[in-house]
Amino acid sequence: MILGNLYPLLLGILHPMLTRGTFIVDPDGILRAQEVTWYDVGRNAEETLRLLEAFDFVRKNPGVACPAGWRKGEKALRPGMDLVGKVAEALK
C-alpha cells in the first residue's frame, strides 16, 4: 500500500501536486514524526536523518529523551521535574 494512502496529506486529496510529506514510522508501525510542506518549500534531509537517529536512540535506550538539535553521540536526558527550566544546564 502507498504510504500516502495511510497518511493523507493536507490538501493532497484535492491537489496531489501541492504538498509533500515525510513520515517516520517505527518498526511497530507507529507514526513517530510527520512533516508536510507545500510544493515550493523543500525538506531537509539532514534533519530527517537526525530524527531517525534520535528515534532509534530512544527506542534502544528507554527512559531517555533527545533534546532539540540532538545529534548522534551527544548527551541525552532523563526527563523529570528536576529538569524543568534547567535543560540547558543539564546539557553542559
mmCIF file of N, CA, C and O in Angstrom:
data_model
loop_
_atom_site.group_PDB
_atom_site.id
_atom_site.type_symbol
_atom_site.label_atom_id
_atom_site.label_comp_id
_atom_site.label_asym_id
_atom_site.label_seq_id
_atom_site.Cartn_x
_atom_site.Cartn_y
_atom_site.Cartn_z
ATOM 1 N N MET A 1 0.838 -1.184 0.000
ATOM 2 C CA MET A 1 0.000 0.000 0.000
ATOM 3 C C MET A 1 0.883 1.247 0.000
ATOM 4 O O MET A 1 1.924 1.281 0.640
ATOM 5 N N ILE A 2 0.472 2.267 -0.677
ATOM 6 C CA ILE A 2 1.225 3.519 -0.742
ATOM 7 C C ILE A 2 1.079 4.257 0.577
ATOM 8 O O ILE A 2 -0.015 4.416 1.101
ATOM 9 N N LEU A 3 2.210 4.705 1.136
ATOM 10 C CA LEU A 3 2.202 5.390 2.426
ATOM 11 C C LEU A 3 1.278 6.591 2.420
ATOM 12 O O LEU A 3 0.601 6.870 3.405
ATOM 13 N N GLY A 4 1.206 7.312 1.316
ATOM 14 C CA GLY A 4 0.316 8.468 1.215
ATOM 15 C C GLY A 4 -1.146 8.104 1.418
ATOM 16 O O GLY A 4 -1.951 8.936 1.826
ATOM 17 N N ASN A 5 -1.502 6.868 1.141
ATOM 18 C CA ASN A 5 -2.883 6.430 1.381
ATOM 19 C C ASN A 5 -3.137 6.219 2.868
ATOM 20 O O ASN A 5 -4.257 6.365 3.338
ATOM 21 N N LEU A 6 -2.095 5.842 3.609
ATOM 22 C CA LEU A 6 -2.241 5.639 5.041
ATOM 23 C C LEU A 6 -2.250 6.965 5.790
ATOM 24 O O LEU A 6 -2.939 7.126 6.788
ATOM 25 N N TYR A 7 -1.453 7.920 5.319
ATOM 26 C CA TYR A 7 -1.317 9.217 5.969
ATOM 27 C C TYR A 7 -1.589 10.311 4.938
ATOM 28 O O TYR A 7 -0.656 10.897 4.393
ATOM 29 N N PRO A 8 -2.867 10.579 4.632
ATOM 30 C CA PRO A 8 -3.186 11.563 3.593
ATOM 31 C C PRO A 8 -2.609 12.938 3.936
ATOM 32 O O PRO A 8 -2.621 13.365 5.081
ATOM 33 N N LEU A 9 -2.089 13.611 2.936
ATOM 34 C CA LEU A 9 -1.519 14.928 3.124
ATOM 35 C C LEU A 9 -2.610 15.988 3.068
ATOM 36 O O LEU A 9 -3.539 15.887 2.281
ATOM 37 N N LEU A 10 -2.451 16.992 3.901
ATOM 38 C CA LEU A 10 -3.382 18.106 3.923
ATOM 39 C C LEU A 10 -3.497 18.683 2.516
ATOM 40 O O LEU A 10 -2.509 19.008 1.891
ATOM 41 N N LEU A 11 -4.692 18.784 2.013
ATOM 42 C CA LEU A 11 -4.998 19.261 0.671
ATOM 43 C C LEU A 11 -4.547 18.327 -0.438
ATOM 44 O O LEU A 11 -4.895 18.532 -1.582
ATOM 45 N N GLY A 12 -3.749 17.337 -0.103
ATOM 46 C CA GLY A 12 -3.230 16.425 -1.110
ATOM 47 C C GLY A 12 -4.309 15.618 -1.806
ATOM 48 O O GLY A 12 -4.133 15.182 -2.934
ATOM 49 N N ILE A 13 -5.418 15.435 -1.142
ATOM 50 C CA ILE A 13 -6.525 14.692 -1.751
ATOM 51 C C ILE A 13 -7.090 15.471 -2.928
ATOM 52 O O ILE A 13 -7.335 14.924 -3.993
ATOM 53 N N LEU A 14 -7.256 16.775 -2.749
ATOM 54 C CA LEU A 14 -7.807 17.614 -3.813
ATOM 55 C C LEU A 14 -6.748 18.056 -4.813
ATOM 56 O O LEU A 14 -7.022 18.203 -5.988
ATOM 57 N N HIS A 15 -5.544 18.291 -4.336
ATOM 58 C CA HIS A 15 -4.466 18.803 -5.177
ATOM 59 C C HIS A 15 -3.191 18.007 -4.899
ATOM 60 O O HIS A 15 -2.310 18.475 -4.193
ATOM 61 N N PRO A 16 -3.067 16.808 -5.462
ATOM 62 C CA PRO A 16 -1.957 15.928 -5.101
ATOM 63 C C PRO A 16 -0.564 16.480 -5.403
ATOM 64 O O PRO A 16 0.409 16.034 -4.832
ATOM 65 N N MET A 17 -0.434 17.469 -6.238
ATOM 66 C CA MET A 17 0.880 18.013 -6.556
ATOM 67 C C MET A 17 1.251 19.187 -5.662
ATOM 68 O O MET A 17 2.332 19.739 -5.772
ATOM 69 N N LEU A 18 0.385 19.599 -4.750
ATOM 70 C CA LEU A 18 0.633 20.794 -3.962
ATOM 71 C C LEU A 18 1.358 20.553 -2.656
ATOM 72 O O LEU A 18 1.888 21.481 -2.067
ATOM 73 N N THR A 19 1.370 19.331 -2.178
ATOM 74 C CA THR A 19 2.018 19.072 -0.892
ATOM 75 C C THR A 19 2.980 17.890 -1.000
ATOM 76 O O THR A 19 2.839 17.028 -1.855
ATOM 77 N N ARG A 20 3.963 17.907 -0.097
ATOM 78 C CA ARG A 20 4.912 16.793 0.014
ATOM 79 C C ARG A 20 4.993 16.424 1.482
ATOM 80 O O ARG A 20 4.834 17.289 2.347
ATOM 81 N N GLY A 21 5.259 15.187 1.751
ATOM 82 C CA GLY A 21 5.335 14.782 3.148
ATOM 83 C C GLY A 21 6.470 13.819 3.424
ATOM 84 O O GLY A 21 6.885 13.061 2.556
ATOM 85 N N THR A 22 6.961 13.902 4.652
ATOM 86 C CA THR A 22 7.943 12.963 5.159
ATOM 87 C C THR A 22 7.348 12.349 6.414
ATOM 88 O O THR A 22 6.851 13.074 7.279
ATOM 89 N N PHE A 23 7.356 11.035 6.486
ATOM 90 C CA PHE A 23 6.785 10.328 7.628
ATOM 91 C C PHE A 23 7.819 9.371 8.190
ATOM 92 O O PHE A 23 8.485 8.673 7.440
ATOM 93 N N ILE A 24 7.957 9.356 9.512
ATOM 94 C CA ILE A 24 8.839 8.397 10.168
ATOM 95 C C ILE A 24 7.953 7.438 10.948
ATOM 96 O O ILE A 24 7.246 7.843 11.865
ATOM 97 N N VAL A 25 7.998 6.177 10.533
ATOM 98 C CA VAL A 25 7.188 5.123 11.131
ATOM 99 C C VAL A 25 8.144 4.126 11.775
ATOM 100 O O VAL A 25 9.086 3.654 11.125
ATOM 101 N N ASP A 26 7.923 3.812 13.055
ATOM 102 C CA ASP A 26 8.846 2.909 13.749
ATOM 103 C C ASP A 26 8.586 1.450 13.356
ATOM 104 O O ASP A 26 7.627 1.157 12.639
ATOM 105 N N PRO A 27 9.456 0.529 13.783
ATOM 106 C CA PRO A 27 9.291 -0.880 13.420
ATOM 107 C C PRO A 27 7.958 -1.493 13.872
ATOM 108 O O PRO A 27 7.539 -2.517 13.332
ATOM 109 N N ASP A 28 7.294 -0.869 14.843
ATOM 110 C CA ASP A 28 5.989 -1.362 15.292
ATOM 111 C C ASP A 28 4.839 -0.773 14.491
ATOM 112 O O ASP A 28 3.671 -1.028 14.791
ATOM 113 N N GLY A 29 5.164 0.054 13.499
ATOM 114 C CA GLY A 29 4.136 0.660 12.669
ATOM 115 C C GLY A 29 3.528 1.927 13.264
ATOM 116 O O GLY A 29 2.508 2.402 12.787
ATOM 117 N N ILE A 30 4.171 2.497 14.289
ATOM 118 C CA ILE A 30 3.659 3.703 14.936
ATOM 119 C C ILE A 30 4.283 4.932 14.279
ATOM 120 O O ILE A 30 5.507 5.027 14.157
ATOM 121 N N LEU A 31 3.442 5.850 13.871
ATOM 122 C CA LEU A 31 3.908 7.094 13.285
ATOM 123 C C LEU A 31 4.559 7.941 14.367
ATOM 124 O O LEU A 31 3.929 8.304 15.349
ATOM 125 N N ARG A 32 5.847 8.220 14.227
ATOM 126 C CA ARG A 32 6.596 8.967 15.240
ATOM 127 C C ARG A 32 6.799 10.417 14.858
ATOM 128 O O ARG A 32 6.969 11.270 15.722
ATOM 129 N N ALA A 33 6.828 10.721 13.562
ATOM 130 C CA ALA A 33 7.013 12.103 13.119
ATOM 131 C C ALA A 33 6.429 12.264 11.726
ATOM 132 O O ALA A 33 6.400 11.319 10.938
ATOM 133 N N GLN A 34 5.962 13.478 11.472
ATOM 134 C CA GLN A 34 5.485 13.780 10.129
ATOM 135 C C GLN A 34 5.777 15.240 9.822
ATOM 136 O O GLN A 34 5.767 16.086 10.710
ATOM 137 N N GLU A 35 6.081 15.484 8.575
ATOM 138 C CA GLU A 35 6.315 16.846 8.110
ATOM 139 C C GLU A 35 5.620 16.982 6.770
ATOM 140 O O GLU A 35 5.838 16.169 5.868
ATOM 141 N N VAL A 36 4.795 17.985 6.637
ATOM 142 C CA VAL A 36 4.104 18.240 5.390
ATOM 143 C C VAL A 36 4.431 19.657 4.958
ATOM 144 O O VAL A 36 4.313 20.593 5.748
ATOM 145 N N THR A 37 4.890 19.791 3.727
ATOM 146 C CA THR A 37 5.219 21.107 3.206
ATOM 147 C C THR A 37 4.512 21.352 1.890
ATOM 148 O O THR A 37 4.121 20.414 1.194
ATOM 149 N N TRP A 38 4.358 22.599 1.572
ATOM 150 C CA TRP A 38 3.813 22.999 0.287
ATOM 151 C C TRP A 38 4.838 22.664 -0.773
ATOM 152 O O TRP A 38 6.039 22.573 -0.486
ATOM 153 N N TYR A 39 4.443 22.506 -2.003
ATOM 154 C CA TYR A 39 5.330 22.051 -3.069
ATOM 155 C C TYR A 39 6.549 22.942 -3.277
ATOM 156 O O TYR A 39 7.595 22.487 -3.720
ATOM 157 N N ASP A 40 6.429 24.229 -2.939
ATOM 158 C CA ASP A 40 7.516 25.158 -3.248
ATOM 159 C C ASP A 40 8.494 25.378 -2.084
ATOM 160 O O ASP A 40 9.349 26.263 -2.142
ATOM 161 N N VAL A 41 8.404 24.554 -1.045
ATOM 162 C CA VAL A 41 9.347 24.629 0.076
ATOM 163 C C VAL A 41 9.966 23.245 0.253
ATOM 164 O O VAL A 41 9.255 22.259 0.460
ATOM 165 N N GLY A 42 11.283 23.204 0.178
ATOM 166 C CA GLY A 42 11.979 21.925 0.259
ATOM 167 C C GLY A 42 12.060 21.373 1.673
ATOM 168 O O GLY A 42 11.860 22.082 2.654
ATOM 169 N N ARG A 43 12.361 20.099 1.739
ATOM 170 C CA ARG A 43 12.555 19.432 3.028
ATOM 171 C C ARG A 43 14.052 19.297 3.286
ATOM 172 O O ARG A 43 14.858 19.379 2.372
ATOM 173 N N ASN A 44 14.416 19.053 4.531
ATOM 174 C CA ASN A 44 15.814 18.990 4.932
ATOM 175 C C ASN A 44 16.183 17.539 5.242
ATOM 176 O O ASN A 44 15.804 17.000 6.275
ATOM 177 N N ALA A 45 16.950 16.914 4.359
ATOM 178 C CA ALA A 45 17.336 15.515 4.531
ATOM 179 C C ALA A 45 18.193 15.325 5.777
ATOM 180 O O ALA A 45 18.099 14.293 6.451
ATOM 181 N N GLU A 46 19.033 16.330 6.108
ATOM 182 C CA GLU A 46 19.862 16.241 7.309
ATOM 183 C C GLU A 46 18.997 16.158 8.566
ATOM 184 O O GLU A 46 19.299 15.400 9.490
ATOM 185 N N GLU A 47 17.939 16.958 8.613
ATOM 186 C CA GLU A 47 17.045 16.932 9.778
ATOM 187 C C GLU A 47 16.286 15.612 9.840
ATOM 188 O O GLU A 47 16.075 15.054 10.922
ATOM 189 N N THR A 48 15.888 15.079 8.703
ATOM 190 C CA THR A 48 15.208 13.785 8.686
ATOM 191 C C THR A 48 16.134 12.701 9.227
ATOM 192 O O THR A 48 15.719 11.863 10.033
ATOM 193 N N LEU A 49 17.396 12.714 8.825
ATOM 194 C CA LEU A 49 18.372 11.743 9.330
ATOM 195 C C LEU A 49 18.561 11.913 10.836
ATOM 196 O O LEU A 49 18.631 10.939 11.582
ATOM 197 N N ARG A 50 18.643 13.175 11.307
ATOM 198 C CA ARG A 50 18.789 13.437 12.739
ATOM 199 C C ARG A 50 17.615 12.842 13.516
ATOM 200 O O ARG A 50 17.794 12.200 14.548
ATOM 201 N N LEU A 51 16.418 13.039 12.994
ATOM 202 C CA LEU A 51 15.230 12.484 13.663
ATOM 203 C C LEU A 51 15.268 10.957 13.675
ATOM 204 O O LEU A 51 14.950 10.336 14.697
ATOM 205 N N LEU A 52 15.634 10.341 12.556
ATOM 206 C CA LEU A 52 15.727 8.875 12.505
ATOM 207 C C LEU A 52 16.712 8.363 13.556
ATOM 208 O O LEU A 52 16.422 7.394 14.266
ATOM 209 N N GLU A 53 17.855 9.018 13.670
ATOM 210 C CA GLU A 53 18.857 8.600 14.649
ATOM 211 C C GLU A 53 18.355 8.806 16.076
ATOM 212 O O GLU A 53 18.587 7.972 16.956
ATOM 213 N N ALA A 54 17.647 9.905 16.311
ATOM 214 C CA ALA A 54 17.118 10.174 17.652
ATOM 215 C C ALA A 54 16.039 9.157 18.031
ATOM 216 O O ALA A 54 16.043 8.633 19.152
ATOM 217 N N PHE A 55 15.132 8.862 17.112
ATOM 218 C CA PHE A 55 14.100 7.875 17.420
ATOM 219 C C PHE A 55 14.703 6.490 17.648
ATOM 220 O O PHE A 55 14.249 5.750 18.520
ATOM 221 N N ASP A 56 15.719 6.142 16.875
ATOM 222 C CA ASP A 56 16.410 4.867 17.072
ATOM 223 C C ASP A 56 17.082 4.840 18.448
ATOM 224 O O ASP A 56 17.002 3.842 19.165
ATOM 225 N N PHE A 57 17.730 5.940 18.824
ATOM 226 C CA PHE A 57 18.421 6.019 20.112
ATOM 227 C C PHE A 57 17.455 5.854 21.282
ATOM 228 O O PHE A 57 17.717 5.070 22.198
ATOM 229 N N VAL A 58 16.335 6.585 21.263
ATOM 230 C CA VAL A 58 15.411 6.480 22.403
ATOM 231 C C VAL A 58 14.711 5.123 22.430
ATOM 232 O O VAL A 58 14.350 4.640 23.497
ATOM 233 N N ARG A 59 14.555 4.503 21.264
ATOM 234 C CA ARG A 59 13.974 3.151 21.241
ATOM 235 C C ARG A 59 14.915 2.166 21.927
ATOM 236 O O ARG A 59 14.482 1.278 22.651
ATOM 237 N N LYS A 60 16.215 2.327 21.705
ATOM 238 C CA LYS A 60 17.210 1.424 22.286
ATOM 239 C C LYS A 60 17.593 1.803 23.717
ATOM 240 O O LYS A 60 18.261 1.020 24.390
ATOM 241 N N ASN A 61 17.207 2.986 24.153
ATOM 242 C CA ASN A 61 17.538 3.490 25.494
ATOM 243 C C ASN A 61 16.279 4.009 26.174
ATOM 244 O O ASN A 61 16.102 5.239 26.306
ATOM 245 N N PRO A 62 15.389 3.121 26.603
ATOM 246 C CA PRO A 62 14.131 3.554 27.214
ATOM 247 C C PRO A 62 14.358 4.490 28.403
ATOM 248 O O PRO A 62 15.321 4.329 29.157
ATOM 249 N N GLY A 63 13.489 5.478 28.514
ATOM 250 C CA GLY A 63 13.554 6.398 29.643
ATOM 251 C C GLY A 63 14.387 7.634 29.399
ATOM 252 O O GLY A 63 14.485 8.502 30.259
ATOM 253 N N VAL A 64 15.023 7.722 28.220
ATOM 254 C CA VAL A 64 15.788 8.927 27.910
ATOM 255 C C VAL A 64 15.085 9.708 26.812
ATOM 256 O O VAL A 64 14.222 9.185 26.109
ATOM 257 N N ALA A 65 15.479 10.968 26.687
ATOM 258 C CA ALA A 65 14.909 11.842 25.657
ATOM 259 C C ALA A 65 16.041 12.590 24.973
ATOM 260 O O ALA A 65 17.043 12.931 25.604
ATOM 261 N N CYS A 66 15.867 12.835 23.704
ATOM 262 C CA CYS A 66 16.842 13.609 22.946
ATOM 263 C C CYS A 66 16.331 15.042 22.842
ATOM 264 O O CYS A 66 15.240 15.268 22.328
ATOM 265 N N PRO A 67 17.119 15.998 23.319
ATOM 266 C CA PRO A 67 16.687 17.393 23.250
ATOM 267 C C PRO A 67 16.696 17.913 21.810
ATOM 268 O O PRO A 67 17.263 17.271 20.916
ATOM 269 N N ALA A 68 16.098 19.059 21.602
ATOM 270 C CA ALA A 68 16.084 19.688 20.277
ATOM 271 C C ALA A 68 17.509 19.844 19.769
ATOM 272 O O ALA A 68 18.413 20.205 20.521
ATOM 273 N N GLY A 69 17.719 19.511 18.516
ATOM 274 C CA GLY A 69 19.032 19.645 17.923
ATOM 275 C C GLY A 69 20.003 18.528 18.270
ATOM 276 O O GLY A 69 21.155 18.546 17.851
ATOM 277 N N TRP A 70 19.557 17.522 19.015
ATOM 278 C CA TRP A 70 20.414 16.409 19.420
ATOM 279 C C TRP A 70 21.019 15.740 18.195
ATOM 280 O O TRP A 70 20.361 15.566 17.171
ATOM 281 N N ARG A 71 22.273 15.366 18.325
ATOM 282 C CA ARG A 71 22.986 14.622 17.281
ATOM 283 C C ARG A 71 23.525 13.329 17.868
ATOM 284 O O ARG A 71 23.842 13.266 19.063
ATOM 285 N N LYS A 72 23.659 12.325 17.026
ATOM 286 C CA LYS A 72 24.180 11.032 17.446
ATOM 287 C C LYS A 72 25.501 11.220 18.175
ATOM 288 O O LYS A 72 26.390 11.928 17.700
ATOM 289 N N GLY A 73 25.617 10.613 19.365
ATOM 290 C CA GLY A 73 26.823 10.707 20.170
ATOM 291 C C GLY A 73 26.762 11.793 21.237
ATOM 292 O O GLY A 73 27.608 11.831 22.126
ATOM 293 N N GLU A 74 25.763 12.675 21.147
ATOM 294 C CA GLU A 74 25.633 13.729 22.152
ATOM 295 C C GLU A 74 24.853 13.230 23.364
ATOM 296 O O GLU A 74 24.226 12.164 23.329
ATOM 297 N N LYS A 75 24.877 14.020 24.402
ATOM 298 C CA LYS A 75 24.214 13.682 25.659
ATOM 299 C C LYS A 75 22.687 13.702 25.495
ATOM 300 O O LYS A 75 22.131 14.593 24.867
ATOM 301 N N ALA A 76 22.049 12.701 26.066
ATOM 302 C CA ALA A 76 20.587 12.650 26.118
ATOM 303 C C ALA A 76 20.177 12.947 27.561
ATOM 304 O O ALA A 76 21.022 13.044 28.449
ATOM 305 N N LEU A 77 18.897 13.081 27.788
ATOM 306 C CA LEU A 77 18.393 13.456 29.114
ATOM 307 C C LEU A 77 17.420 12.422 29.649
ATOM 308 O O LEU A 77 16.783 11.709 28.892
ATOM 309 N N ARG A 78 17.315 12.381 30.967
ATOM 310 C CA ARG A 78 16.258 11.606 31.621
ATOM 311 C C ARG A 78 15.206 12.613 32.054
ATOM 312 O O ARG A 78 15.448 13.406 32.970
ATOM 313 N N PRO A 79 14.057 12.619 31.383
ATOM 314 C CA PRO A 79 13.032 13.602 31.701
ATOM 315 C C PRO A 79 12.561 13.487 33.153
ATOM 316 O O PRO A 79 12.497 12.390 33.707
ATOM 317 N N GLY A 80 12.252 14.610 33.756
ATOM 318 C CA GLY A 80 11.750 14.637 35.120
ATOM 319 C C GLY A 80 11.527 16.068 35.574
ATOM 320 O O GLY A 80 12.004 17.014 34.946
ATOM 321 N N MET A 81 10.834 16.221 36.675
ATOM 322 C CA MET A 81 10.541 17.549 37.200
ATOM 323 C C MET A 81 11.812 18.307 37.563
ATOM 324 O O MET A 81 11.837 19.531 37.522
ATOM 325 N N ASP A 82 12.874 17.584 37.903
ATOM 326 C CA ASP A 82 14.124 18.255 38.256
ATOM 327 C C ASP A 82 14.777 18.970 37.071
ATOM 328 O O ASP A 82 15.635 19.818 37.243
ATOM 329 N N LEU A 83 14.336 18.662 35.833
ATOM 330 C CA LEU A 83 14.890 19.302 34.650
ATOM 331 C C LEU A 83 14.117 20.545 34.204
ATOM 332 O O LEU A 83 14.606 21.298 33.357
ATOM 333 N N VAL A 84 12.952 20.769 34.783
ATOM 334 C CA VAL A 84 12.122 21.899 34.363
ATOM 335 C C VAL A 84 12.914 23.194 34.525
ATOM 336 O O VAL A 84 13.399 23.515 35.594
ATOM 337 N N GLY A 85 13.078 23.899 33.414
ATOM 338 C CA GLY A 85 13.811 25.154 33.415
ATOM 339 C C GLY A 85 15.313 25.010 33.489
ATOM 340 O O GLY A 85 16.029 26.002 33.581
ATOM 341 N N LYS A 86 15.829 23.766 33.454
ATOM 342 C CA LYS A 86 17.266 23.546 33.615
ATOM 343 C C LYS A 86 17.871 22.677 32.500
ATOM 344 O O LYS A 86 18.954 22.128 32.677
ATOM 345 N N VAL A 87 17.184 22.568 31.383
ATOM 346 C CA VAL A 87 17.668 21.700 30.313
ATOM 347 C C VAL A 87 19.022 22.165 29.794
ATOM 348 O O VAL A 87 19.939 21.359 29.604
ATOM 349 N N ALA A 88 19.164 23.455 29.565
ATOM 350 C CA ALA A 88 20.445 23.963 29.044
ATOM 351 C C ALA A 88 21.587 23.623 30.002
ATOM 352 O O ALA A 88 22.672 23.224 29.553
ATOM 353 N N GLU A 89 21.364 23.764 31.287
ATOM 354 C CA GLU A 89 22.396 23.427 32.274
ATOM 355 C C GLU A 89 22.734 21.949 32.230
ATOM 356 O O GLU A 89 23.898 21.562 32.324
ATOM 357 N N ALA A 90 21.699 21.118 32.101
ATOM 358 C CA ALA A 90 21.900 19.667 32.100
ATOM 359 C C ALA A 90 22.692 19.191 30.893
ATOM 360 O O ALA A 90 23.336 18.150 30.952
ATOM 361 N N LEU A 91 22.670 19.958 29.817
ATOM 362 C CA LEU A 91 23.362 19.562 28.606
ATOM 363 C C LEU A 91 24.812 20.021 28.559
ATOM 364 O O LEU A 91 25.557 19.651 27.655
ATOM 365 N N LYS A 92 25.238 20.807 29.543
ATOM 366 C CA LYS A 92 26.632 21.299 29.566
ATOM 367 C C LYS A 92 27.591 20.174 29.904
ATOM 368 O O LYS A 92 27.310 19.257 30.589
#
